Amino acid sequence: MEKILINGGIPLRGEVSISGAKNAVVAIIPATILAQDVCRIENIPNISDVSMMIRILQQLGAGIKMINKNTLEIDTSTINSYTVSHSLTRHLRASYYLLGALLGRYSCARVAMPGGCDFGVRPIDLHIKGFELLGASVSIEENAMIDARADVLTGSPIYLDQVSVGATINVMLAAVKAKGLTVIENAAKEPHIVDLANFLNSMGADIRGAGTDVIKIRGVDVLHGCTYSIIPDQIEAGTYMVAAAATGGRVLVNNVIPKHLESITAKLIESGVHIEEYDDSVLVEAVGRPKHCNIKTMPHPGFPTDMQPQISVLLSIADGTSIVSEGVWDNRFRYVEQLIRMGASISVDGKLAVIQGVETLKGAPIKADDLRAGAAMLIAGLCAKGTTEIENIIHIDRGYEDVVEKFRLLGADISRVTVENPSQIANIV
Ligand code: EPZ
């Protein structure tokens, strides 16, 4: 087991290149199942969630060829199973996309309940409702296997009671080869929804309206292989932007789509950070101490919940009091306990955090509770005075490619070391 060591207090300077989007690729890899052909996917981030998804496809019988570190060829013509066991799904929330993809291909899927980050109850009732409206019967067996099967999948209007990224994607996957027209209303609009629709359309699907709250999917009989490049990761970009601001640095964040970053950029500007946007990069420059501001997380194009822990670190050293309201998940402030250990002044009441900015954070032994909490711990360690040790970095590796190397290139004093006694720090909190 490894941990990350940071000697903080160094302003980040230089350029960083953003990798492909995790939440797009974890939908696009299962989507290749629908092609029964060879797909070449480029700009794949080298992260553990991708390795896990690849393992699942291999177990199903797919042929995977690694062309280089970020390009894969996936041959799904050889898939010979529609069952995915608990041992494969328990670490990965996105494993639920296997349900939609296998159902779309075989009209039958058996997939164990997904794992993933723990921030409260994570229901999948809307996914199930969507499958049922397409004509599938869905049951959850005693061993937490979800069984979905249909004689024939038929397009249908589907209103999602709540905006859900996962349900929108799963319905798209199941509906793309169904008979007739599916209309998803109150669909999620995140950039990765659009990326998945573009990918499916490159395979011959007929999907319109992705990126708006009404998505129309006209079922086609056959999909074919294609070559596709994943969009840059909005949240990885936002994480480096906030890290630059929090350390008092100046960083050019390359390979981004600035439009996807608008809500993050707006809040950084509000807290006094200087931002310049270019075609595919943004320059982030801290100007003095950050100012307080209020944040409410919402589905896209609102401020992303997946940036809430990171921006809260910036606000914890800002001038004044900020209020952060979590509008998506029930329990996404667990990481606050770690920041308090570093000297932050934050009180949490349910889905609300009141952050009283302090002059500086102090290095401490801390742990990553989940992926974005882990990203927040990195930023906290980078701007804190003294040494920070972060345990449970397995969460960070799920979603950030070469994170230590990228921060080191920006001048950070950061390294990965082997932990001899991992329980020591984990037990402190
Ligand atoms: C996706 O999770 C992302 N994961 C999450 O990113 C992200 O936090 C989340 O969307 C919101 O943007 C992936 O893309 C793999 P939802 P997902 O369905 O799809 C409720 C990260 O750090 N809901 O949009 O699971 C749910 O409880 C991760 O990269 C239902 O009530 O999220 C939540 O309150 C973590 N019933 C809200 O909808 C359902 O059937 C939004 O959830 C489904 C969801």
CSV table of C-alpha atoms and ligand atoms in Angstrom, one decimal:
chain,number,residue,atom,x,y,z
A,1,MET,CA,0.0,0.0,0.0
A,2,GLU,CA,1.2,3.5,-0.8
A,3,LYS,CA,0.7,7.0,0.6
A,4,ILE,CA,1.4,10.5,-0.8
A,5,LEU,CA,3.9,12.8,1.0
A,6,ILE,CA,3.7,16.5,0.4
A,7,ASN,CA,5.8,19.3,1.7
A,8,GLY,CA,3.4,22.1,1.1
A,9,GLY,CA,3.5,25.9,0.7
A,10,ILE,CA,5.0,26.0,-2.8
A,11,PRO,CA,3.0,28.0,-5.4
A,12,LEU,CA,2.3,25.8,-8.4
A,13,ARG,CA,3.8,27.2,-11.7
A,14,GLY,CA,3.9,25.9,-15.2
A,15,GLU,CA,1.7,23.9,-17.5
A,16,VAL,CA,-0.4,20.8,-17.0
A,17,SER,CA,-2.1,18.7,-19.6
A,18,ILE,CA,-5.6,17.3,-18.8
A,19,SER,CA,-6.4,13.6,-19.5
A,20,GLY,CA,-9.5,12.0,-21.0
A,21,ALA,CA,-12.7,12.2,-18.9
A,22,LYS,CA,-13.2,9.4,-16.4
A,23,ASN,CA,-16.9,9.7,-16.3
A,24,ALA,CA,-17.1,9.6,-20.1
A,25,VAL,CA,-14.8,6.6,-20.6
A,26,VAL,CA,-16.4,4.5,-17.9
A,27,ALA,CA,-19.6,4.8,-20.0
A,28,ILE,CA,-18.0,4.5,-23.4
A,29,ILE,CA,-16.1,1.3,-22.7
A,30,PRO,CA,-19.3,-0.6,-21.8
A,31,ALA,CA,-21.0,1.0,-24.8
A,32,THR,CA,-18.6,-0.8,-27.1
A,33,ILE,CA,-20.4,-4.0,-26.2
A,34,LEU,CA,-23.3,-2.8,-28.4
A,35,ALA,CA,-21.1,-2.8,-31.5
A,36,GLN,CA,-20.2,-6.4,-31.8
A,37,ASP,CA,-17.2,-5.1,-33.6
A,38,VAL,CA,-13.8,-3.4,-33.0
A,39,CYS,CA,-13.7,0.1,-31.6
A,40,ARG,CA,-10.5,2.1,-31.2
A,41,ILE,CA,-10.8,4.5,-28.3
A,42,GLU,CA,-8.2,7.3,-27.9
A,43,ASN,CA,-7.4,9.7,-25.0
A,44,ILE,CA,-8.3,7.1,-22.4
A,45,PRO,CA,-7.0,8.1,-19.0
A,46,ASN,CA,-4.7,5.6,-17.4
A,47,ILE,CA,-6.6,5.3,-14.1
A,48,SER,CA,-7.7,2.3,-12.0
A,49,ASP,CA,-11.4,2.7,-12.8
A,50,VAL,CA,-10.5,2.1,-16.5
A,51,SER,CA,-8.4,-0.9,-15.6
A,52,MET,CA,-11.3,-2.3,-13.7
A,53,MET,CA,-13.8,-1.8,-16.6
A,54,ILE,CA,-11.3,-3.4,-19.0
A,55,ARG,CA,-11.1,-6.4,-16.7
A,56,ILE,CA,-14.8,-6.7,-16.7
A,57,LEU,CA,-15.0,-6.6,-20.5
A,58,GLN,CA,-12.2,-9.2,-20.7
A,59,GLN,CA,-14.1,-11.5,-18.4
A,60,LEU,CA,-17.1,-11.2,-20.6
A,61,GLY,CA,-15.0,-12.4,-23.5
A,62,ALA,CA,-13.9,-9.1,-25.2
A,63,GLY,CA,-10.5,-8.9,-26.9
A,64,ILE,CA,-8.6,-5.8,-25.7
A,65,LYS,CA,-5.5,-4.6,-27.4
A,66,MET,CA,-3.4,-1.8,-25.9
A,67,ILE,CA,-2.1,0.4,-28.7
A,68,ASN,CA,-0.3,2.8,-26.4
A,69,LYS,CA,-0.8,4.1,-22.9
A,70,ASN,CA,-3.9,6.1,-23.8
A,71,THR,CA,-5.4,4.1,-26.8
A,72,LEU,CA,-7.2,0.8,-26.7
A,73,GLU,CA,-8.8,-1.4,-29.4
A,74,ILE,CA,-11.8,-3.3,-28.0
A,75,ASP,CA,-13.2,-6.2,-29.9
A,76,THR,CA,-16.6,-7.0,-28.5
A,77,SER,CA,-17.6,-9.5,-31.2
A,78,THR,CA,-16.2,-12.3,-29.0
A,79,ILE,CA,-18.3,-11.5,-25.9
A,80,ASN,CA,-20.1,-14.6,-24.7
A,81,SER,CA,-21.6,-13.8,-21.4
A,82,TYR,CA,-24.1,-11.3,-19.9
A,83,THR,CA,-23.3,-11.9,-16.3
A,84,VAL,CA,-21.0,-9.7,-14.2
A,85,SER,CA,-20.2,-10.9,-10.6
A,86,HIS,CA,-20.0,-8.9,-7.4
A,87,SER,CA,-16.1,-9.4,-7.2
A,88,LEU,CA,-15.9,-7.2,-10.4
A,89,THR,CA,-18.6,-4.6,-9.7
A,90,ARG,CA,-17.9,-3.9,-6.0
A,91,HIS,CA,-15.2,-1.2,-6.6
A,92,LEU,CA,-16.8,0.6,-9.4
A,93,ARG,CA,-20.0,2.5,-9.5
A,94,ALA,CA,-20.0,2.7,-13.3
A,95,SER,CA,-20.3,-1.1,-13.5
A,96,TYR,CA,-24.0,-0.4,-13.6
A,97,TYR,CA,-23.5,0.7,-17.2
A,98,LEU,CA,-23.0,-3.0,-18.0
A,99,LEU,CA,-26.7,-3.4,-17.3
A,100,GLY,CA,-27.8,-1.0,-20.0
A,101,ALA,CA,-25.2,-2.2,-22.5
A,102,LEU,CA,-25.7,-5.9,-22.1
A,103,LEU,CA,-29.5,-5.4,-22.1
A,104,GLY,CA,-29.2,-3.4,-25.3
A,105,ARG,CA,-27.2,-6.2,-26.9
A,106,TYR,CA,-28.7,-9.4,-25.5
A,107,SER,CA,-32.1,-8.2,-24.2
A,108,CYS,CA,-30.7,-9.8,-21.0
A,109,ALA,CA,-28.3,-8.7,-18.3
A,110,ARG,CA,-27.2,-10.0,-14.9
A,111,VAL,CA,-25.0,-7.6,-13.1
A,112,ALA,CA,-24.2,-7.4,-9.4
A,113,MET,CA,-25.0,-4.2,-7.5
A,114,PRO,CA,-22.3,-1.6,-8.1
A,115,GLY,CA,-19.8,-0.3,-5.5
A,116,GLY,CA,-18.0,3.1,-5.8
A,117,CYS,CA,-17.6,6.2,-3.6
A,118,ASP,CA,-19.7,6.3,-0.5
A,119,PHE,CA,-21.6,9.5,0.0
A,120,GLY,CA,-24.9,8.4,1.3
A,121,VAL,CA,-27.7,6.3,-0.3
A,122,ARG,CA,-27.1,5.8,-4.0
A,123,PRO,CA,-30.3,4.4,-5.4
A,124,ILE,CA,-30.7,3.0,-8.9
A,125,ASP,CA,-34.5,3.1,-9.0
A,126,LEU,CA,-34.5,5.5,-12.0
A,127,HIS,CA,-32.3,3.1,-14.0
A,128,ILE,CA,-34.7,0.3,-13.3
A,129,LYS,CA,-37.8,2.5,-14.1
A,130,GLY,CA,-36.2,3.3,-17.5
A,131,PHE,CA,-35.5,-0.4,-18.3
A,132,GLU,CA,-39.0,-1.3,-17.3
A,133,LEU,CA,-40.5,1.4,-19.5
A,134,LEU,CA,-38.5,-0.1,-22.4
A,135,GLY,CA,-40.2,-3.4,-21.8
A,136,ALA,CA,-37.7,-5.2,-19.5
A,137,SER,CA,-38.6,-7.0,-16.3
A,138,VAL,CA,-36.1,-6.3,-13.6
A,139,SER,CA,-35.6,-8.2,-10.3
A,140,ILE,CA,-33.0,-8.0,-7.6
A,141,GLU,CA,-32.0,-11.4,-6.4
A,142,GLU,CA,-31.0,-12.3,-2.9
A,143,ASN,CA,-27.3,-12.2,-3.6
A,144,ALA,CA,-27.7,-8.6,-4.9
A,145,MET,CA,-27.6,-9.6,-8.5
A,146,ILE,CA,-29.7,-7.4,-10.7
A,147,ASP,CA,-31.5,-9.4,-13.4
A,148,ALA,CA,-33.0,-7.5,-16.4
A,149,ARG,CA,-34.5,-9.2,-19.3
A,150,ALA,CA,-37.0,-8.5,-22.1
A,151,ASP,CA,-38.5,-10.4,-25.0
A,152,VAL,CA,-38.1,-7.3,-27.1
A,153,LEU,CA,-37.0,-3.8,-26.0
A,154,THR,CA,-39.4,-1.1,-27.4
A,155,GLY,CA,-38.8,2.6,-27.4
A,156,SER,CA,-40.9,4.7,-25.0
A,157,PRO,CA,-41.2,8.1,-23.4
A,158,ILE,CA,-39.2,8.1,-20.1
A,159,TYR,CA,-39.5,10.9,-17.6
A,160,LEU,CA,-36.7,10.9,-15.1
A,161,ASP,CA,-38.2,12.1,-11.7
A,162,GLN,CA,-34.7,13.4,-10.8
A,163,VAL,CA,-31.9,14.5,-13.0
A,164,SER,CA,-29.5,11.5,-13.0
A,165,VAL,CA,-26.3,11.0,-15.0
A,166,GLY,CA,-26.3,7.3,-14.5
A,167,ALA,CA,-30.0,6.7,-15.4
A,168,THR,CA,-29.7,8.9,-18.5
A,169,ILE,CA,-26.7,7.0,-19.7
A,170,ASN,CA,-28.2,3.6,-18.9
A,171,VAL,CA,-31.4,4.3,-20.7
A,172,MET,CA,-29.4,5.6,-23.7
A,173,LEU,CA,-27.4,2.3,-23.8
A,174,ALA,CA,-30.5,0.1,-23.5
A,175,ALA,CA,-32.6,2.1,-26.0
A,176,VAL,CA,-30.1,2.6,-28.8
A,177,LYS,CA,-31.1,-0.7,-30.5
A,178,ALA,CA,-34.7,-0.9,-29.2
A,179,LYS,CA,-37.6,-0.8,-31.6
A,180,GLY,CA,-38.9,2.7,-32.2
A,181,LEU,CA,-38.4,6.0,-30.5
A,182,THR,CA,-37.3,6.6,-26.9
A,183,VAL,CA,-37.6,10.1,-25.5
A,184,ILE,CA,-35.8,10.8,-22.2
A,185,GLU,CA,-37.3,13.8,-20.5
A,186,ASN,CA,-35.5,15.7,-17.6
A,187,ALA,CA,-32.3,14.1,-18.9
A,188,ALA,CA,-28.8,14.9,-17.4
A,189,LYS,CA,-26.8,17.4,-19.5
A,190,GLU,CA,-23.2,16.7,-18.3
A,191,PRO,CA,-20.4,16.8,-21.0
A,192,HIS,CA,-20.0,13.1,-20.6
A,193,ILE,CA,-23.6,12.5,-21.7
A,194,VAL,CA,-22.9,14.4,-24.9
A,195,ASP,CA,-19.6,12.4,-25.3
A,196,LEU,CA,-21.4,9.1,-25.0
A,197,ALA,CA,-24.1,10.2,-27.5
A,198,ASN,CA,-21.4,11.3,-30.0
A,199,PHE,CA,-19.7,7.9,-29.5
A,200,LEU,CA,-22.9,5.9,-30.1
A,201,ASN,CA,-23.7,8.1,-33.1
A,202,SER,CA,-20.2,7.3,-34.5
A,203,MET,CA,-21.2,3.6,-34.2
A,204,GLY,CA,-24.3,4.3,-36.3
A,205,ALA,CA,-26.9,5.2,-33.5
A,206,ASP,CA,-29.5,7.9,-34.0
A,207,ILE,CA,-29.4,10.1,-30.9
A,208,ARG,CA,-30.4,13.7,-30.8
A,209,GLY,CA,-30.7,16.3,-28.1
A,210,ALA,CA,-27.8,15.1,-25.8
A,211,GLY,CA,-26.7,18.2,-23.8
A,212,THR,CA,-30.3,19.4,-23.5
A,213,ASP,CA,-32.9,17.9,-21.1
A,214,VAL,CA,-34.8,16.0,-23.8
A,215,ILE,CA,-32.9,13.3,-25.6
A,216,LYS,CA,-34.5,11.4,-28.5
A,217,ILE,CA,-33.2,8.0,-29.4
A,218,ARG,CA,-34.5,6.2,-32.5
A,219,GLY,CA,-33.5,2.6,-32.3
A,220,VAL,CA,-31.3,1.1,-35.0
A,221,ASP,CA,-30.8,-2.6,-35.9
A,222,VAL,CA,-27.1,-2.7,-36.1
A,223,LEU,CA,-24.1,-0.7,-34.7
A,224,HIS,CA,-20.6,-0.9,-36.0
A,225,GLY,CA,-17.1,-0.2,-34.7
A,226,CYS,CA,-15.5,3.2,-34.9
A,227,THR,CA,-12.5,5.3,-33.8
A,228,TYR,CA,-13.3,7.8,-31.1
A,229,SER,CA,-11.3,10.2,-28.9
A,230,ILE,CA,-12.6,10.9,-25.3
A,231,ILE,CA,-13.2,14.5,-24.3
A,232,PRO,CA,-10.9,16.1,-21.7
A,233,ASP,CA,-11.9,15.6,-18.0
A,234,GLN,CA,-13.8,18.6,-16.7
A,235,ILE,CA,-13.2,17.7,-13.1
A,236,GLU,CA,-9.5,16.9,-13.4
A,237,ALA,CA,-9.1,20.3,-15.1
A,238,GLY,CA,-11.1,22.0,-12.3
A,239,THR,CA,-9.0,20.3,-9.7
A,240,TYR,CA,-5.7,21.7,-11.2
A,241,MET,CA,-7.4,25.1,-11.5
A,242,VAL,CA,-8.3,25.2,-7.8
A,243,ALA,CA,-4.9,23.8,-6.8
A,244,ALA,CA,-3.2,26.6,-8.7
A,245,ALA,CA,-5.4,29.2,-7.0
A,246,ALA,CA,-5.1,27.7,-3.5
A,247,THR,CA,-1.3,27.6,-3.6
A,248,GLY,CA,-1.0,31.2,-4.8
A,249,GLY,CA,0.3,29.9,-8.2
A,250,ARG,CA,0.1,30.5,-11.9
A,251,VAL,CA,-0.8,27.5,-14.1
A,252,LEU,CA,-1.8,27.1,-17.7
A,253,VAL,CA,-4.2,24.1,-17.8
A,254,ASN,CA,-4.0,22.6,-21.3
A,255,ASN,CA,-6.2,20.3,-23.3
A,256,VAL,CA,-9.5,21.5,-21.9
A,257,ILE,CA,-12.9,22.6,-23.3
A,258,PRO,CA,-13.3,26.0,-21.5
A,259,LYS,CA,-17.1,25.9,-22.0
A,260,HIS,CA,-17.2,22.8,-19.7
A,261,LEU,CA,-15.4,24.8,-17.0
A,262,GLU,CA,-17.7,27.8,-16.9
A,263,SER,CA,-19.2,27.2,-13.5
A,264,ILE,CA,-15.8,26.6,-12.0
A,265,THR,CA,-14.2,29.5,-13.7
A,266,ALA,CA,-17.1,31.8,-12.5
A,267,LYS,CA,-16.6,30.8,-8.9
A,268,LEU,CA,-12.8,31.2,-9.1
A,269,ILE,CA,-13.2,34.7,-10.6
A,270,GLU,CA,-15.7,35.5,-7.8
A,271,SER,CA,-13.1,34.5,-5.2
A,272,GLY,CA,-10.6,36.9,-6.8
A,273,VAL,CA,-8.6,34.5,-9.0
A,274,HIS,CA,-7.5,35.8,-12.4
A,275,ILE,CA,-8.5,33.5,-15.3
A,276,GLU,CA,-7.7,33.8,-19.0
A,277,GLU,CA,-9.5,31.5,-21.5
A,278,TYR,CA,-8.0,30.3,-24.8
A,279,ASP,CA,-9.3,27.9,-27.4
A,280,ASP,CA,-8.3,24.7,-25.5
A,281,SER,CA,-6.6,26.0,-22.4
A,282,VAL,CA,-7.1,28.2,-19.4
A,283,LEU,CA,-4.6,30.3,-17.4
A,284,VAL,CA,-5.2,30.4,-13.7
A,285,GLU,CA,-3.4,33.0,-11.6
A,286,ALA,CA,-3.8,33.7,-7.9
A,287,VAL,CA,-4.0,37.4,-7.0
A,288,GLY,CA,-3.5,37.8,-3.3
A,289,ARG,CA,-5.5,35.9,-0.7
A,290,PRO,CA,-8.7,34.2,-2.1
A,291,LYS,CA,-12.0,35.9,-1.2
A,292,HIS,CA,-15.0,34.0,0.3
A,293,CYS,CA,-17.9,33.0,-1.9
A,294,ASN,CA,-21.0,30.8,-1.6
A,295,ILE,CA,-21.3,27.6,-3.6
A,296,LYS,CA,-24.4,25.4,-4.4
A,297,THR,CA,-23.7,22.2,-6.3
A,298,MET,CA,-26.2,21.2,-9.0
A,299,PRO,CA,-26.5,19.1,-12.1
A,300,HIS,CA,-24.7,20.5,-15.2
A,301,PRO,CA,-24.5,23.4,-16.0
A,302,GLY,CA,-24.6,24.2,-12.3
A,303,PHE,CA,-21.4,23.9,-10.1
A,304,PRO,CA,-20.4,20.2,-10.1
A,305,THR,CA,-20.7,18.3,-6.9
A,306,ASP,CA,-17.5,16.5,-8.0
A,307,MET,CA,-15.7,19.9,-7.5
A,308,GLN,CA,-17.3,20.6,-4.1
A,309,PRO,CA,-14.5,19.2,-1.8
A,310,GLN,CA,-11.7,20.8,-3.9
A,311,ILE,CA,-13.2,24.3,-3.9
A,312,SER,CA,-14.0,24.0,-0.2
A,313,VAL,CA,-10.2,23.7,0.4
A,314,LEU,CA,-9.7,27.1,-1.4
A,315,LEU,CA,-12.5,28.6,0.7
A,316,SER,CA,-11.0,27.3,3.9
A,317,ILE,CA,-8.1,29.6,3.4
A,318,ALA,CA,-10.1,32.5,1.9
A,319,ASP,CA,-10.7,35.9,3.5
A,320,GLY,CA,-14.2,35.7,5.1
A,321,THR,CA,-17.0,33.2,5.6
A,322,SER,CA,-18.4,31.0,2.8
A,323,ILE,CA,-21.4,28.8,2.7
A,324,VAL,CA,-21.3,25.6,0.6
A,325,SER,CA,-24.5,23.8,-0.1
A,326,GLU,CA,-24.4,20.3,-1.5
A,327,GLY,CA,-27.4,19.9,-3.8
A,328,VAL,CA,-26.7,16.4,-5.2
A,329,TRP,CA,-25.5,13.9,-2.6
A,330,ASP,CA,-26.7,13.4,1.0
A,331,ASN,CA,-23.3,12.9,2.6
A,332,ARG,CA,-20.5,14.6,0.8
A,333,PHE,CA,-18.8,16.4,3.6
A,334,ARG,CA,-17.0,13.5,5.3
A,335,TYR,CA,-13.7,14.9,4.2
A,336,VAL,CA,-14.2,18.1,6.4
A,337,GLU,CA,-13.0,16.1,9.4
A,338,GLN,CA,-9.6,15.8,7.7
A,339,LEU,CA,-9.4,19.6,6.9
A,340,ILE,CA,-10.2,20.4,10.5
A,341,ARG,CA,-7.2,18.3,11.5
A,342,MET,CA,-5.2,20.6,9.3
A,343,GLY,CA,-6.5,23.7,11.0
A,344,ALA,CA,-9.6,24.6,8.9
A,345,SER,CA,-12.6,26.1,10.6
A,346,ILE,CA,-15.7,24.4,9.1
A,347,SER,CA,-19.0,23.4,10.6
A,348,VAL,CA,-21.3,21.1,8.8
A,349,ASP,CA,-25.0,20.8,9.2
A,350,GLY,CA,-26.5,18.1,6.9
A,351,LYS,CA,-25.9,19.3,3.4
A,352,LEU,CA,-24.6,22.7,4.4
A,353,ALA,CA,-21.0,23.7,5.3
A,354,VAL,CA,-20.1,27.0,6.8
A,355,ILE,CA,-16.4,27.7,6.2
A,356,GLN,CA,-14.6,30.4,8.1
A,357,GLY,CA,-11.4,31.1,6.2
A,358,VAL,CA,-8.2,30.7,8.2
A,359,GLU,CA,-4.8,32.2,7.3
A,360,THR,CA,-3.2,28.9,6.5
A,361,LEU,CA,-3.6,25.1,6.8
A,362,LYS,CA,-1.0,23.0,8.6
A,363,GLY,CA,0.4,19.8,7.3
A,364,ALA,CA,-1.0,16.6,9.0
A,365,PRO,CA,-1.5,12.9,8.5
A,366,ILE,CA,-4.8,12.6,6.7
A,367,LYS,CA,-6.7,10.2,4.5
A,368,ALA,CA,-8.7,10.2,1.3
A,369,ASP,CA,-12.3,9.2,2.1
A,370,ASP,CA,-13.3,9.0,-1.6
A,371,LEU,CA,-12.1,10.1,-5.0
A,372,ARG,CA,-12.8,13.8,-4.9
A,373,ALA,CA,-12.2,14.0,-1.2
A,374,GLY,CA,-8.8,12.6,-2.1
A,375,ALA,CA,-8.3,15.4,-4.6
A,376,ALA,CA,-9.2,17.9,-2.0
A,377,MET,CA,-6.6,16.4,0.4
A,378,LEU,CA,-4.0,16.8,-2.3
A,379,ILE,CA,-4.8,20.5,-2.7
A,380,ALA,CA,-4.9,20.9,1.1
A,381,GLY,CA,-1.5,19.3,1.4
A,382,LEU,CA,-0.1,21.4,-1.4
A,383,CYS,CA,-1.1,24.8,0.1
A,384,ALA,CA,-0.5,23.8,3.8
A,385,LYS,CA,2.6,24.7,5.7
A,386,GLY,CA,4.7,21.7,6.6
A,387,THR,CA,4.3,18.0,5.7
A,388,THR,CA,1.1,16.2,4.8
A,389,GLU,CA,0.8,12.5,4.5
A,390,ILE,CA,-2.3,11.2,2.7
A,391,GLU,CA,-3.4,7.6,3.1
A,392,ASN,CA,-6.0,5.6,1.2
A,393,ILE,CA,-4.7,7.0,-2.1
A,394,ILE,CA,-6.2,4.1,-3.9
A,395,HIS,CA,-9.3,6.4,-4.2
A,396,ILE,CA,-7.3,9.1,-5.9
A,397,ASP,CA,-5.8,6.6,-8.4
A,398,ARG,CA,-9.3,5.7,-9.5
A,399,GLY,CA,-9.7,9.0,-11.3
A,400,TYR,CA,-6.5,11.0,-11.6
A,401,GLU,CA,-3.8,9.9,-14.2
A,402,ASP,CA,-0.2,10.5,-13.1
A,403,VAL,CA,-1.3,12.9,-10.4
A,404,VAL,CA,2.0,12.9,-8.5
A,405,GLU,CA,4.0,13.4,-11.7
A,406,LYS,CA,1.7,16.2,-12.9
A,407,PHE,CA,1.9,18.1,-9.6
A,408,ARG,CA,5.7,17.6,-9.5
A,409,LEU,CA,6.0,19.1,-12.9
A,410,LEU,CA,4.2,22.2,-11.6
A,411,GLY,CA,7.0,22.5,-8.9
A,412,ALA,CA,5.3,20.7,-6.0
A,413,ASP,CA,7.3,18.7,-3.5
A,414,ILE,CA,5.2,15.6,-3.7
A,415,SER,CA,6.1,11.9,-3.7
A,416,ARG,CA,4.5,8.5,-3.5
A,417,VAL,CA,5.9,6.2,-0.8
A,418,THR,CA,5.2,2.7,0.5
A,419,VAL,CA,3.3,2.5,3.7
A,420,GLU,CA,4.7,0.1,6.3
A,421,ASN,CA,1.9,0.4,8.8
A,422,PRO,CA,-1.2,1.7,7.0
A,423,SER,CA,-3.6,1.3,9.9
A,424,GLN,CA,-1.6,3.9,12.0
A,425,ILE,CA,-3.1,6.9,10.3
A,426,ALA,CA,-6.4,5.3,9.3
A,427,ASN,CA,-7.1,4.7,13.0
A,428,ILE,CA,-6.5,8.2,14.0
A,429,VAL,CA,-9.8,9.4,12.4
B,1,EPZ,C1,-22.4,10.3,-11.6
B,1,EPZ,O1,-22.9,9.5,-10.6
B,1,EPZ,C2,-20.9,10.4,-11.4
B,1,EPZ,N1,-20.4,9.1,-11.6
B,1,EPZ,C3,-20.6,11.0,-10.1
B,1,EPZ,O2,-19.2,11.2,-10.1
B,1,EPZ,C4,-21.2,12.4,-9.9
B,1,EPZ,O3,-21.1,12.8,-8.6
B,1,EPZ,C5,-22.7,12.3,-10.2
B,1,EPZ,O4,-23.0,11.6,-11.4
B,1,EPZ,C6,-23.4,13.6,-10.2
B,1,EPZ,O5,-22.8,14.4,-11.1
B,1,EPZ,C7,-20.1,8.6,-12.8
B,1,EPZ,O6,-20.4,9.2,-13.8
B,1,EPZ,C8,-19.6,7.2,-12.9
B,1,EPZ,P1,-26.7,10.6,-10.4
B,1,EPZ,P2,-24.3,8.9,-10.6
B,1,EPZ,O7,-27.4,9.4,-10.8
B,1,EPZ,O8,-24.7,8.7,-12.0
B,1,EPZ,C9,-30.2,10.4,-7.2
B,1,EPZ,C10,-17.0,11.2,-9.3
B,1,EPZ,O9,-16.4,11.7,-8.3
B,1,EPZ,N2,-30.7,9.2,-7.9
B,1,EPZ,O10,-26.6,11.7,-11.4
B,1,EPZ,O11,-24.4,7.7,-9.7
B,1,EPZ,C11,-28.9,10.2,-6.4
B,1,EPZ,O12,-29.2,9.7,-5.2
B,1,EPZ,C12,-18.3,10.6,-9.2
B,1,EPZ,O13,-16.4,11.2,-10.4
B,1,EPZ,C13,-31.9,8.6,-7.6
B,1,EPZ,O14,-32.6,9.1,-6.7
B,1,EPZ,O15,-25.2,10.1,-10.0
B,1,EPZ,C14,-28.4,11.6,-6.4
B,1,EPZ,O16,-28.9,12.3,-5.4
B,1,EPZ,C15,-18.7,10.2,-7.9
B,1,EPZ,N3,-32.2,7.5,-8.2
B,1,EPZ,C16,-28.8,12.2,-7.7
B,1,EPZ,O17,-29.9,11.4,-8.2
B,1,EPZ,C17,-31.5,6.9,-9.2
B,1,EPZ,O18,-31.9,5.9,-9.7
B,1,EPZ,C18,-27.8,12.3,-8.9
B,1,EPZ,O19,-27.2,11.0,-9.0
B,1,EPZ,C19,-30.3,7.5,-9.5
B,1,EPZ,C20,-29.9,8.7,-8.9
